[in-house]
C-alpha cells in the first residue's frame, strides 16, 4: 500500500497538476485568439456581414494550414520558434505554445461554424432597426451562440486533455509523460493504468460540466 501512496504523491499528483495547467492555459489562449479569428471569419466570410474575399481566403488558408498538421508534427516543426519565444523546447511552457496555436485554429473554425448557423431572420431584423455590423456580431450572433460556445470549449478541452499525452512524448511533462516513461517503458502497469484512469476522470468531469452548463443556457 505504501508503494502506491508513494507513486501517487511523487509521480501522479505532480504530473496531474502539470496536465491541468497545460490544458487550462492552452484552452484559455486558444479560445481568446480563436474567438477573435472566428469573428473575423464570420464578419468577412462569404455569408458574413461585410464579405471581403481576399482577406477571408488568406485567413481561412492560414487556419486550414495549421489544422492540417498533426499535433506531434507541429510541436516538432515549430521547435525553433518555440525555443526563440520560450527559451527552451522542453517542459510545460514549451508545450503550451504549440498546443495553443493548434487550439486557436481548431476553436476558431468551430466557433465560425456556430456563428454562421444563427437564424438569418434575426440578423435581418437587426439590420432593419439600423444596427451596425459590430452590433449585429456581438449583440445578435455571439449572444445567440453562447450555448454553442460552451459546447466548443467543452469539445476543445476534451481534445486537448488527450493532446497533452502526445506532448508528453516530446518532453512536455504531465500525465502522458509519466504514463510513457514510468509506466509503459518501465513495465510498471500500476503507474500506466493509474495515469489512464486519471485521464478518464478528467475527460468525463470536463464533459459533465460542459453538458451541465449547456443545458442551463438553452
Coordinates of N, CA, C and O in Angstrom, one line a residue, residues 2 9 33 38 40 42 45 50 58 62 65 74 79 81 91-92 99 104 117 123 138-139 145 152 165 170 181 198 215:
X2 N 2.0 1.2 0.8 CA 2.9 2.4 0.9 C 3.5 2.7 -0.5 O 3.6 3.9 -0.8
X9 N 1.9 10.3 -4.6 CA 2.4 11.6 -4.1 C 3.6 12.1 -5.0 O 3.6 13.3 -5.3
X33 N -7.7 33.8 -28.8 CA -7.3 34.0 -30.2 C -8.3 33.4 -31.2 O -8.5 34.0 -32.2
X38 N -12.4 33.8 -35.3 CA -13.8 33.4 -35.7 C -14.7 34.6 -36.0 O -15.5 34.5 -37.0
X40 N -13.6 37.4 -37.1 CA -13.2 38.0 -38.4 C -13.7 37.1 -39.6 O -14.1 37.6 -40.6
X42 N -16.3 35.2 -39.7 CA -17.7 35.4 -39.8 C -18.1 36.7 -40.4 O -19.0 36.8 -41.3
X45 N -16.6 36.6 -44.1 CA -16.8 35.4 -44.9 C -17.8 35.6 -46.0 O -18.5 36.6 -46.1
X50 N -19.9 41.6 -44.0 CA -19.1 42.5 -44.9 C -18.1 41.7 -45.7 O -16.9 41.7 -45.3
X58 N -7.2 34.4 -47.3 CA -5.9 34.4 -46.6 C -6.0 33.8 -45.2 O -5.3 32.9 -44.8
X62 N -4.6 30.2 -43.7 CA -3.7 30.0 -42.5 C -4.3 29.1 -41.5 O -3.6 28.2 -41.0
X65 N -4.1 25.6 -42.8 CA -2.8 25.1 -42.8 C -2.4 24.6 -41.5 O -1.8 23.5 -41.3
X74 N 3.5 19.3 -35.6 CA 3.6 20.7 -35.4 C 4.5 21.1 -34.2 O 5.3 22.0 -34.3
X79 N 9.6 23.9 -33.3 CA 10.5 23.9 -32.2 C 11.5 25.1 -32.2 O 11.8 25.6 -31.1
X81 N 11.0 28.1 -33.4 CA 10.2 29.2 -32.9 C 9.9 29.1 -31.4 O 9.9 30.2 -30.7
X91 N 9.4 21.0 -21.5 CA 8.7 21.5 -20.3 C 7.3 22.0 -20.7 O 7.0 22.1 -21.9
X92 N 6.5 22.3 -19.7 CA 5.1 22.6 -19.9 C 4.9 23.9 -20.7 O 4.1 24.1 -21.5
X99 N 0.6 23.9 -28.6 CA -0.8 23.5 -28.4 C -1.7 24.6 -28.5 O -2.8 24.4 -29.0
X104 N -6.0 27.3 -31.3 CA -6.6 28.5 -31.9 C -7.2 28.2 -33.2 O -8.4 28.7 -33.5
X117 N -24.5 29.7 -38.1 CA -25.8 28.9 -38.0 C -26.9 29.8 -37.3 O -28.0 29.3 -37.2
X123 N -30.8 38.3 -37.9 CA -29.8 39.3 -38.4 C -30.5 40.3 -39.3 O -30.2 41.5 -39.2
X138 N -21.9 41.2 -32.1 CA -21.8 40.9 -30.7 C -23.2 40.9 -30.0 O -23.3 40.2 -29.0
X139 N -24.1 41.6 -30.6 CA -25.4 41.7 -29.9 C -26.4 40.6 -30.3 O -27.4 40.3 -29.6
X145 N -25.2 32.5 -29.8 CA -24.3 31.4 -30.0 C -23.7 30.9 -28.6 O -22.9 30.0 -28.6
X152 N -18.3 24.2 -27.7 CA -16.9 24.3 -28.4 C -15.8 24.2 -27.3 O -14.9 23.5 -27.5
X165 N -1.1 14.2 -23.7 CA -0.3 12.9 -23.7 C 0.6 12.9 -24.8 O 1.7 12.3 -24.7
X170 N 7.3 14.2 -26.1 CA 8.4 15.0 -26.6 C 8.9 16.0 -25.5 O 9.3 17.1 -25.8
X181 N 6.9 7.1 -19.6 CA 8.3 6.9 -19.1 C 8.3 5.9 -17.9 O 9.0 5.0 -17.9
X198 N -6.8 8.5 -14.4 CA -6.9 9.9 -14.1 C -7.3 10.7 -15.3 O -8.2 11.6 -15.3
X215 N -26.9 22.8 -20.8 CA -28.4 22.6 -20.6 C -29.0 23.8 -19.8 O -30.1 24.1 -20.0

